[in-house]
Short mmCIF file of C-alpha atoms and ligand atoms in Angstrom, two decimals:
data_model
loop_
_atom_site.label_atom_id
_atom_site.label_comp_id
_atom_site.label_asym_id
_atom_site.label_seq_id
_atom_site.Cartn_x
_atom_site.Cartn_y
_atom_site.Cartn_z
CA MET K 1 0.00 0.00 0.00
CA VAL K 2 1.36 3.39 -0.97
CA GLU K 3 1.55 5.66 2.02
CA TYR K 4 0.23 9.05 1.09
CA GLN K 5 1.28 12.06 3.06
CA PRO K 6 -0.65 15.23 2.43
CA LYS K 7 2.04 17.76 1.65
CA TRP K 8 0.46 20.56 3.66
CA VAL K 9 0.95 18.59 6.84
CA ASP K 10 4.54 18.82 7.97
CA GLU K 11 6.13 15.47 8.62
CA VAL K 12 6.80 16.26 12.27
CA LEU K 13 3.11 16.79 12.94
CA GLU K 14 1.86 13.47 11.68
CA PRO K 15 1.40 11.56 14.90
CA ASP K 16 3.42 8.36 15.18
CA GLY K 17 1.10 5.49 14.38
CA TRP K 18 -0.92 7.67 11.95
CA SER K 19 -1.11 6.46 8.41
CA VAL K 20 -3.03 7.50 5.30
CA SER K 21 -3.59 5.04 2.47
CA SER K 22 -3.51 6.06 -1.19
CA GLY K 23 -7.30 5.82 -1.13
CA GLY K 24 -7.49 8.26 1.77
CA VAL K 25 -8.27 5.80 4.56
CA VAL K 26 -6.76 7.07 7.80
CA THR K 27 -5.61 4.69 10.48
CA LEU K 28 -4.15 5.24 13.94
CA GLY K 29 -2.57 2.28 15.66
CA GLY K 30 -3.77 0.21 12.71
CA VAL K 31 -7.41 1.14 13.37
CA ASP K 32 -9.61 2.93 10.80
CA VAL K 33 -10.30 6.29 12.46
CA MET K 34 -13.64 6.81 10.67
CA GLU K 35 -14.74 3.44 11.97
CA VAL K 36 -13.84 4.50 15.53
CA ALA K 37 -15.89 7.67 15.05
CA ARG K 38 -18.89 5.64 13.86
CA ARG K 39 -18.64 3.02 16.61
CA HIS K 40 -17.69 5.16 19.59
CA GLY K 41 -19.05 8.55 18.61
CA THR K 42 -17.37 11.93 18.96
CA PRO K 43 -15.76 13.72 20.61
CA ALA K 44 -13.29 11.03 21.63
CA TYR K 45 -9.67 11.03 22.72
CA LEU K 46 -7.70 8.42 20.74
CA ILE K 47 -4.33 7.29 22.05
CA ASP K 48 -1.82 5.49 19.85
CA GLY K 49 -0.69 2.71 22.17
CA LYS K 50 2.66 2.03 20.51
CA THR K 51 3.67 5.68 20.84
CA VAL K 52 3.03 5.70 24.58
CA ARG K 53 4.99 2.48 25.02
CA ALA K 54 7.87 3.84 22.94
CA ARG K 55 8.01 7.10 24.89
CA ALA K 56 7.97 5.31 28.23
CA ALA K 57 10.66 2.92 27.01
CA ALA K 58 12.81 5.86 25.88
CA TYR K 59 12.91 7.25 29.43
CA VAL K 60 13.46 3.87 31.03
CA ARG K 61 16.27 3.10 28.58
CA ALA K 62 17.93 6.49 28.95
CA LEU K 63 17.96 6.13 32.74
CA LYS K 64 19.73 2.77 32.55
CA ALA K 65 22.93 4.81 32.39
CA ALA K 66 22.02 6.56 35.66
CA PRO K 67 22.90 5.28 39.16
CA PRO K 68 20.80 2.54 40.79
CA GLY K 69 17.54 3.85 42.22
CA SER K 70 17.05 6.25 39.30
CA GLY K 71 13.66 6.31 37.61
CA ALA K 72 11.05 8.07 35.53
CA TYR K 73 7.76 8.79 37.31
CA PHE K 74 4.82 9.45 35.00
CA ALA K 75 3.18 12.78 35.87
CA MET K 76 -0.38 11.53 36.11
CA LYS K 77 -1.82 15.03 35.90
CA SER K 78 -1.16 14.86 32.14
CA LEU K 79 -3.51 11.91 31.65
CA ALA K 80 -5.09 10.19 34.63
CA ALA K 81 -6.69 6.78 34.17
CA VAL K 82 -6.26 3.48 35.99
CA PRO K 83 -5.46 1.17 33.03
CA LEU K 84 -2.96 3.61 31.55
CA THR K 85 -1.24 3.88 34.92
CA ARG K 86 -1.01 0.10 35.13
CA LEU K 87 0.52 -0.10 31.66
CA LEU K 88 3.14 2.52 32.55
CA LEU K 89 3.99 0.73 35.80
CA GLU K 90 4.53 -2.42 33.78
CA ALA K 91 6.68 -0.45 31.36
CA GLY K 92 9.00 0.30 34.29
CA MET K 93 7.84 3.77 35.25
CA GLY K 94 6.84 5.07 38.66
CA ILE K 95 3.95 7.50 39.15
CA ASP K 96 3.90 11.14 40.25
CA VAL K 97 0.59 12.10 41.85
CA VAL K 98 -0.76 15.40 43.07
CA SER K 99 -4.06 14.69 44.81
CA TYR K 100 -5.88 12.01 46.77
CA GLY K 101 -7.74 11.08 43.59
CA GLU K 102 -4.54 10.58 41.65
CA MET K 103 -3.10 8.64 44.58
CA LEU K 104 -6.09 6.29 44.56
CA THR K 105 -5.78 5.92 40.79
CA ALA K 106 -2.15 4.81 41.12
CA LEU K 107 -2.89 2.48 44.04
CA ARG K 108 -5.80 0.91 42.19
CA ALA K 109 -3.50 0.39 39.22
CA GLY K 110 -1.25 -1.60 41.53
CA ALA K 111 1.48 0.93 42.37
CA GLN K 112 3.46 0.39 45.56
CA GLY K 113 4.20 3.41 47.72
CA SER K 114 7.86 3.09 46.80
CA GLN K 115 6.88 3.66 43.15
CA MET K 116 5.07 6.92 43.88
CA ILE K 117 5.84 10.59 44.48
CA LEU K 118 3.31 12.97 46.04
CA HIS K 119 3.32 16.60 44.94
CA GLY K 120 1.18 19.61 45.81
CA ASN K 121 1.80 23.11 47.10
CA ASN K 122 -0.95 22.75 49.71
CA LYS K 123 -1.44 19.08 50.48
CA SER K 124 -4.34 17.92 52.60
CA GLU K 125 -4.03 16.05 55.88
CA ARG K 126 -5.59 13.02 54.24
CA GLU K 127 -3.06 13.08 51.41
CA LEU K 128 -0.12 13.34 53.81
CA ARG K 129 -1.45 10.56 56.04
CA ARG K 130 -2.05 8.18 53.15
CA ALA K 131 1.40 8.96 51.75
CA VAL K 132 3.16 8.20 55.03
CA GLU K 133 1.09 5.04 55.62
CA THR K 134 1.86 3.81 52.12
CA GLY K 135 5.52 4.83 51.95
CA ILE K 136 5.02 7.36 49.15
CA THR K 137 7.78 9.96 48.80
CA VAL K 138 6.39 13.35 49.76
CA VAL K 139 7.81 16.41 48.02
CA ILE K 140 7.79 19.05 50.75
CA ASP K 141 6.70 22.40 49.38
CA GLY K 142 6.67 24.75 52.39
CA ASN K 143 7.42 25.27 56.09
CA ARG K 144 3.95 24.47 57.29
CA GLU K 145 3.94 21.28 55.30
CA LEU K 146 7.04 20.11 57.15
CA GLU K 147 5.29 20.68 60.46
CA ARG K 148 2.18 18.88 59.28
CA LEU K 149 4.16 16.01 57.83
CA GLU K 150 6.06 15.60 61.10
CA ALA K 151 2.81 15.55 63.03
CA VAL K 152 1.27 12.94 60.74
CA ALA K 153 4.38 10.75 60.73
CA GLY K 154 4.77 11.10 64.50
CA ALA K 155 1.17 10.05 65.07
CA LEU K 156 1.62 7.04 62.78
CA ARG K 157 5.04 6.33 64.34
CA ARG K 158 6.40 5.93 60.83
CA ARG K 159 9.13 7.99 59.19
CA ALA K 160 8.06 9.94 56.15
CA GLN K 161 10.19 9.72 53.01
CA ALA K 162 10.70 13.18 51.60
CA LEU K 163 12.25 15.38 48.96
CA LEU K 164 12.43 19.14 49.32
CA ARG K 165 11.10 21.19 46.42
CA LEU K 166 13.51 23.94 45.48
CA SER K 167 12.73 27.04 43.50
CA PRO K 168 15.96 27.56 41.58
CA GLY K 169 15.17 30.77 39.70
CA ILE K 170 15.46 29.28 36.21
CA GLU K 171 13.33 30.85 33.50
CA ALA K 172 12.54 28.64 30.52
CA HIS K 173 10.74 29.82 27.39
CA THR K 174 7.21 28.69 27.87
CA HIS K 175 3.80 30.15 28.67
CA SER K 176 3.85 31.95 32.02
CA TYR K 177 0.95 29.86 33.35
CA ILE K 178 2.97 26.68 32.99
CA LEU K 179 6.28 28.12 34.10
CA THR K 180 7.19 26.97 37.58
CA GLY K 181 10.93 27.31 38.13
CA GLY K 182 11.17 31.09 38.56
CA GLU K 183 11.07 32.58 42.04
CA GLU K 184 7.83 34.51 41.66
CA ASN K 185 5.42 31.63 41.70
CA LYS K 186 3.69 29.49 44.28
CA PHE K 187 5.85 26.37 43.88
CA GLY K 188 8.99 25.44 45.73
CA ILE K 189 11.18 27.12 48.28
CA PRO K 190 13.46 29.85 46.97
CA ILE K 191 17.18 29.13 47.11
CA VAL K 192 18.22 32.74 46.67
CA THR K 193 16.63 34.00 49.90
CA GLY K 194 18.18 31.29 52.05
CA GLN K 195 14.75 29.83 52.82
CA ALA K 196 15.53 26.55 51.09
CA GLU K 197 18.67 26.03 53.13
CA ALA K 198 16.93 26.92 56.38
CA LEU K 199 14.14 24.46 55.67
CA THR K 200 16.63 21.76 54.71
CA LEU K 201 18.30 22.12 58.09
CA GLU K 202 14.92 21.77 59.77
CA VAL K 203 14.10 18.63 57.82
CA LEU K 204 17.49 17.16 58.66
CA ALA K 205 16.80 17.78 62.34
CA SER K 206 13.41 16.08 62.20
CA PRO K 207 13.15 12.64 63.78
CA TRP K 208 10.09 11.79 61.67
CA VAL K 209 11.12 12.91 58.21
CA GLU K 210 13.87 11.30 56.20
CA LEU K 211 15.25 13.66 53.58
CA LYS K 212 16.14 11.65 50.49
CA GLY K 213 17.11 14.64 48.41
CA TYR K 214 15.95 17.58 46.36
CA HIS K 215 13.36 18.28 43.72
CA SER K 216 13.09 21.00 41.14
CA HIS K 217 10.67 21.26 38.21
CA ILE K 218 11.14 24.36 36.07
CA GLY K 219 8.09 24.29 33.84
CA SER K 220 6.37 22.49 31.02
CA GLN K 221 6.49 22.36 27.20
CA ILE K 222 10.20 23.24 27.21
CA LEU K 223 11.86 22.65 23.87
CA GLU K 224 15.51 23.24 24.74
CA VAL K 225 18.00 21.17 26.71
CA GLU K 226 19.75 24.14 28.26
CA PRO K 227 17.23 25.15 30.94
CA PHE K 228 17.20 21.56 32.20
CA VAL K 229 20.99 21.57 32.50
CA LEU K 230 20.89 24.91 34.31
CA ASN K 231 18.31 23.44 36.66
CA ALA K 232 20.52 20.44 37.38
CA ARG K 233 23.43 22.80 38.00
CA ALA K 234 21.42 24.96 40.41
CA VAL K 235 20.18 21.96 42.39
CA MET K 236 23.66 20.47 42.62
CA ALA K 237 25.14 23.80 43.69
CA PHE K 238 22.53 23.94 46.44
CA ALA K 239 23.38 20.36 47.45
CA ALA K 240 27.05 21.33 47.63
CA SER K 241 26.34 24.27 49.87
CA VAL K 242 24.18 22.24 52.25
CA ARG K 243 26.87 19.57 52.33
CA GLU K 244 29.44 22.12 53.33
CA ARG K 245 27.30 23.20 56.28
CA THR K 246 25.94 19.84 57.40
CA GLY K 247 27.67 16.99 55.59
CA PHE K 248 24.31 15.94 54.12
CA TRP K 249 24.48 14.65 50.57
CA PRO K 250 21.29 13.68 48.65
CA GLN K 251 20.55 10.10 47.63
CA VAL K 252 18.10 11.42 45.03
CA VAL K 253 17.88 14.42 42.77
CA ASP K 254 14.49 14.80 41.08
CA LEU K 255 14.62 17.21 38.14
CA GLY K 256 10.89 17.12 37.37
CA GLY K 257 9.22 16.85 33.98
CA GLY K 258 8.76 19.48 31.34
CA LEU K 259 10.04 18.15 28.02
CA GLY K 260 7.88 19.61 25.25
CA ILE K 261 6.29 18.03 22.20
CA ALA K 262 5.55 19.26 18.67
CA TYR K 263 2.23 21.06 18.42
CA THR K 264 3.16 22.93 15.25
CA GLU K 265 5.97 22.75 12.71
CA ASP K 266 7.90 25.32 14.78
CA ASP K 267 8.27 22.98 17.75
CA ARG K 268 11.37 20.77 17.62
CA PRO K 269 11.77 19.02 20.96
CA PRO K 270 15.08 17.36 21.79
CA ALA K 271 15.12 13.56 22.00
CA VAL K 272 14.54 11.98 25.40
CA ALA K 273 17.94 10.27 25.25
CA GLU K 274 19.70 13.56 24.57
CA LEU K 275 17.91 15.37 27.39
CA VAL K 276 18.48 12.66 29.96
CA ALA K 277 22.15 12.29 29.03
CA ALA K 278 22.69 16.05 29.40
CA MET K 279 21.05 16.20 32.84
CA LEU K 280 22.87 13.12 34.01
CA ALA K 281 26.22 14.48 32.86
CA GLU K 282 25.61 17.66 34.83
CA VAL K 283 24.64 15.80 38.01
CA GLU K 284 27.59 13.41 37.66
CA SER K 285 30.16 16.10 37.13
CA ALA K 286 28.90 18.13 40.10
CA ALA K 287 29.08 15.05 42.32
CA ARG K 288 32.51 14.10 41.04
CA ALA K 289 33.86 17.58 41.69
CA LEU K 290 33.06 17.07 45.37
CA GLY K 291 34.20 13.47 45.45
CA GLN K 292 30.63 12.42 46.19
CA ARG K 293 28.52 9.54 44.95
CA THR K 294 26.21 10.55 42.07
CA PRO K 295 22.66 10.74 43.42
CA ALA K 296 19.93 8.69 41.75
CA LEU K 297 18.20 10.77 39.07
CA TRP K 298 14.42 10.94 39.14
CA LEU K 299 12.34 12.49 36.38
CA GLU K 300 8.62 13.21 36.14
CA PRO K 301 7.62 13.32 32.47
CA GLY K 302 3.96 13.75 31.57
CA ARG K 303 3.36 15.49 28.27
CA SER K 304 6.33 13.86 26.53
CA ILE K 305 4.88 10.41 27.32
CA VAL K 306 1.26 10.86 26.25
CA GLY K 307 0.93 14.23 24.48
CA GLY K 308 2.10 13.26 21.01
CA ALA K 309 0.26 9.95 21.20
CA GLY K 310 -3.15 11.60 21.37
CA VAL K 311 -5.54 12.56 18.58
CA THR K 312 -8.96 13.98 19.46
CA ILE K 313 -11.77 13.45 16.98
CA TYR K 314 -14.79 15.72 16.61
CA THR K 315 -17.78 15.97 14.30
CA VAL K 316 -18.10 19.17 12.29
CA GLY K 317 -21.35 21.11 12.58
CA GLU K 318 -21.99 24.83 12.09
CA ARG K 319 -19.96 27.01 9.73
CA LYS K 320 -19.85 30.83 9.92
CA ARG K 321 -17.91 33.68 8.41
CA THR K 322 -17.73 36.88 10.45
CA PRO K 323 -17.95 40.32 8.84
CA GLY K 324 -14.28 40.72 9.74
CA GLY K 325 -13.41 37.56 7.84
CA ILE K 326 -12.95 34.93 10.56
CA GLU K 327 -13.79 31.51 9.11
CA PHE K 328 -15.43 29.62 11.96
CA VAL K 329 -16.12 25.93 11.95
CA ALA K 330 -17.86 24.56 15.05
CA VAL K 331 -17.41 21.04 16.37
CA ASP K 332 -19.20 18.91 18.95
CA GLY K 333 -16.53 19.35 21.66
CA GLY K 334 -14.55 22.35 22.87
CA MET K 335 -13.09 23.86 26.01
CA GLY K 336 -14.90 21.21 28.05
CA ASP K 337 -12.66 18.49 26.61
CA ASN K 338 -9.64 20.67 25.79
CA PRO K 339 -9.26 24.03 27.57
CA ARG K 340 -5.69 24.58 26.38
CA MET K 341 -6.46 27.22 23.76
CA ALA K 342 -8.70 29.09 26.19
CA LEU K 343 -6.02 28.92 28.90
CA TYR K 344 -2.70 29.15 27.08
CA GLN K 345 -3.52 30.20 23.51
CA ALA K 346 -2.41 26.73 22.52
CA VAL K 347 -2.47 25.98 18.78
CA TYR K 348 -3.05 22.59 17.20
CA ARG K 349 -2.68 21.05 13.80
CA GLY K 350 -5.15 18.59 12.38
CA VAL K 351 -7.07 17.29 9.38
CA LEU K 352 -10.52 16.32 8.21
CA VAL K 353 -10.18 12.56 8.50
CA ASN K 354 -12.76 11.66 5.85
CA ARG K 355 -11.30 14.14 3.33
CA VAL K 356 -7.64 13.88 4.12
CA LEU K 357 -6.56 13.86 0.46
CA GLU K 358 -8.33 17.12 -0.39
CA PRO K 359 -6.24 20.31 -0.50
CA PRO K 360 -7.07 23.07 1.96
CA ALA K 361 -9.52 25.81 1.00
CA ALA K 362 -8.73 28.30 3.77
CA ARG K 363 -7.49 28.68 7.31
CA PHE K 364 -10.17 28.01 9.86
CA THR K 365 -10.81 28.85 13.48
CA VAL K 366 -12.20 25.79 15.21
CA ALA K 367 -14.87 26.75 17.74
CA GLY K 368 -16.31 24.49 20.38
CA ARG K 369 -19.89 23.97 21.46
CA ASN K 370 -19.65 25.66 24.86
CA CYS K 371 -21.34 28.93 25.75
CA GLU K 372 -18.33 31.16 25.69
CA SER K 373 -16.68 33.25 22.96
CA GLY K 374 -13.27 32.09 24.10
CA ASP K 375 -14.28 28.48 23.53
CA LEU K 376 -11.92 27.81 20.66
CA LEU K 377 -9.83 24.71 19.98
CA THR K 378 -7.39 26.19 17.50
CA THR K 379 -6.94 28.91 14.91
CA ASP K 380 -5.27 29.00 11.48
CA LEU K 381 -6.04 25.42 10.70
CA ALA K 382 -5.74 24.72 6.97
CA LEU K 383 -8.67 22.51 5.89
CA PRO K 384 -10.84 21.85 2.87
CA GLU K 385 -14.19 23.68 3.16
CA PRO K 386 -15.67 21.75 6.12
CA ARG K 387 -19.09 20.15 5.73
CA ALA K 388 -21.46 19.10 8.46
CA GLY K 389 -20.67 15.54 9.50
CA ASP K 390 -16.97 15.68 8.57
CA ILE K 391 -14.66 14.23 11.21
CA LEU K 392 -11.97 16.61 12.43
CA ALA K 393 -8.85 15.19 14.08
CA LEU K 394 -6.65 17.42 16.23
CA PHE K 395 -3.11 16.15 16.78
CA SER K 396 -0.88 16.17 19.87
CA THR K 397 -3.84 16.21 22.22
CA GLY K 398 -2.94 13.33 24.55
CA ALA K 399 -1.75 15.46 27.48
CA TYR K 400 -3.67 17.93 29.65
CA THR K 401 -6.93 17.47 27.74
CA TYR K 402 -8.94 14.63 29.27
CA SER K 403 -7.23 15.33 32.60
CA MET K 404 -8.32 18.99 32.43
CA ALA K 405 -11.79 18.30 31.07
CA SER K 406 -14.71 19.93 32.84
CA HIS K 407 -18.44 19.48 33.01
CA TYR K 408 -19.08 23.03 31.87
CA ASN K 409 -22.55 23.32 30.37
CA ARG K 410 -23.21 19.82 31.74
CA VAL K 411 -21.52 18.16 28.82
CA PRO K 412 -20.34 14.67 29.85
CA LYS K 413 -16.67 13.77 29.42
CA ALA K 414 -15.54 12.08 26.23
CA PRO K 415 -14.06 8.58 26.23
CA VAL K 416 -10.35 7.76 26.11
CA LEU K 417 -9.68 4.98 23.61
CA TRP K 418 -6.47 3.03 23.15
CA LEU K 419 -5.60 2.07 19.57
CA GLU K 420 -2.93 -0.53 19.02
CA ASP K 421 -2.32 -3.33 16.51
CA GLY K 422 -5.66 -2.75 14.84
CA VAL K 423 -7.61 -3.12 18.10
CA VAL K 424 -9.55 -0.48 20.08
CA LYS K 425 -9.58 -0.77 23.87
CA THR K 426 -11.49 1.51 26.20
CA VAL K 427 -9.35 3.30 28.78
CA VAL K 428 -12.21 5.48 30.04
CA ARG K 429 -15.74 5.08 28.72
CA ARG K 430 -17.96 7.98 27.72
CA GLU K 431 -19.82 9.56 30.62
CA SER K 432 -23.58 9.94 30.55
CA GLU K 433 -25.71 12.93 31.51
CA GLU K 434 -27.34 10.73 34.14
CA GLU K 435 -23.97 10.37 35.85
CA LEU K 436 -23.62 14.12 35.96
CA LEU K 437 -27.04 14.52 37.52
CA ALA K 438 -26.42 11.77 40.06
CA ALA K 439 -24.54 14.04 42.47
CA ASP K 440 -27.34 16.60 42.61
CA ALA K 441 -29.67 16.57 45.61
CA PRO K 442 -33.30 15.66 44.84
CA PRO K 443 -35.35 18.33 43.00
CA ASP K 444 -37.25 19.39 46.12
CA ALA K 445 -34.12 19.79 48.30
CA LEU K 446 -34.49 23.57 48.42
CA VAL K 447 -38.21 23.96 48.28
CA ARG K 448 -39.24 21.83 51.27
CA ASP K 449 -40.50 23.22 54.60
CA GLY K 450 -42.19 26.25 53.21
CA LEU K 451 -39.04 27.75 51.71
CA GLU K 452 -40.82 27.99 48.38
CA ALA K 453 -43.72 29.92 49.93
CA ALA K 454 -41.38 32.20 51.81
CA THR K 455 -39.45 33.19 48.69
CA GLY K 456 -42.38 33.07 46.26
N1 LIG T 501 6.42 17.43 37.83
C1 LIG T 501 5.83 18.50 38.36
C2 LIG T 501 6.15 18.89 39.74
C3 LIG T 501 4.92 19.25 37.61
O1 LIG T 501 4.35 20.32 38.14
C4 LIG T 501 4.62 18.85 36.29
C5 LIG T 501 3.66 19.60 35.49
C6 LIG T 501 5.25 17.72 35.77
C7 LIG T 501 6.15 17.03 36.57
C8 LIG T 501 4.99 17.21 34.40
O2 LIG T 501 5.39 18.11 33.41
P1 LIG T 501 5.34 17.71 31.85
O3 LIG T 501 6.39 16.67 31.64
O4 LIG T 501 3.99 17.20 31.54
O5 LIG T 501 5.63 18.98 31.18
N2 LIG T 501 -1.77 22.18 31.93
C9 LIG T 501 -0.57 22.68 31.31
C10 LIG T 501 0.65 22.00 31.86
C11 LIG T 501 0.78 22.11 33.35
C12 LIG T 501 1.98 21.38 33.88
C13 LIG T 501 1.91 21.28 35.34
N3 LIG T 501 2.99 20.58 35.94
C14 LIG T 501 -0.69 22.52 29.83
O6 LIG T 501 -1.71 22.03 29.36
O7 LIG T 501 0.22 22.90 29.08
#
């Protein structure tokens, strides 16, 4: 079969696992995408299984060169679902969680506490208790948290395993909402003010908290290696200074996630192997300079595992042209299943699946179905003139879409489907409206006992 590649779609944007036959039949993971749309409906999040496996394997392989105890922990916030978590555990990853719900998801998937990291800038009592009971590494993100963690661990008479989250003052080029390594944000403890060192000394003095090492995550969708190396350097310099004062040397250095993916032809992310090798080299050389053992390297990739593996499919409906010339095409999903354009001005590439061989007619703005003018999925998308019933596929939508979905306008969440070797498996089924209504109190909950008369 001749593989046809529409020439207006840059090579880098064709998702791995995506293939177009000479007759215009589109498959993902060997599955006919139009068939998936017919069987499972739209909108739906499709995940190319092989791509996820390959990305996970790339991290696991790259970390083979790192000291024992090193590992890649999947940042579940990017795509949270029990079966996916299980698959990633089996692929050799650990799991990074940031709420009780994510913790339960990982535990249900079979994760051991030793395979998990708990994040959060304001963790609940319940989260801390469960983490200590289960042996999950807690990333301490503030003075009060240390006190609370000590109290919880003391009450359970069990030492908490902890990392300290540093704020290293590294600025990477990414959207300010997803930038976390600078000093002016809510995450981490600033190194520059001396607060990080002071807190480290407190943790080291605590009988109930065992400090395994340091953590620093500088942001997300980063497309250069350099900021990661600078981050490693900053963390190791901090480790050196604490060592000088106390003799403490970390067993673990966790450099977070953040590797970007290609959303448009302008995005050229470095390879996982290249990134990991660069960070490892920095950590090793800093340790060697002090004659210290190289700490285990932990990473927390999310987007770079699942982002590029995802394709969201929608059905085209309304079509409008504004007096100012905006070419709108509306689809049956929107900010409820993907808020990234509304939040970060994210831009996506995509195609009309059923008309993939047709040349584009114009550049379209894809609008969602939610009641909000800012409910857009992407702009400047080159498509043939869309017709009602066409199936639109948006690429690179595996990360921070389903996991950020909302019930705005009481639209149920779309299903997550796994496509691999010509087979479709359900990761998360489609929600129903009945499920949404199920949490509401009965209709008369507010109008009993004469309340209706009093207000009417
Ligand atoms: N570790 C920590 C402590 C994090 O805060 C994050 C992401 C990660 C790891 C994973 O980063 P990744 O490898 O996925 O870049 N909703 C935004 C992204 C928010 C990222 C939050 N933290 C978006 O849709 O772009």
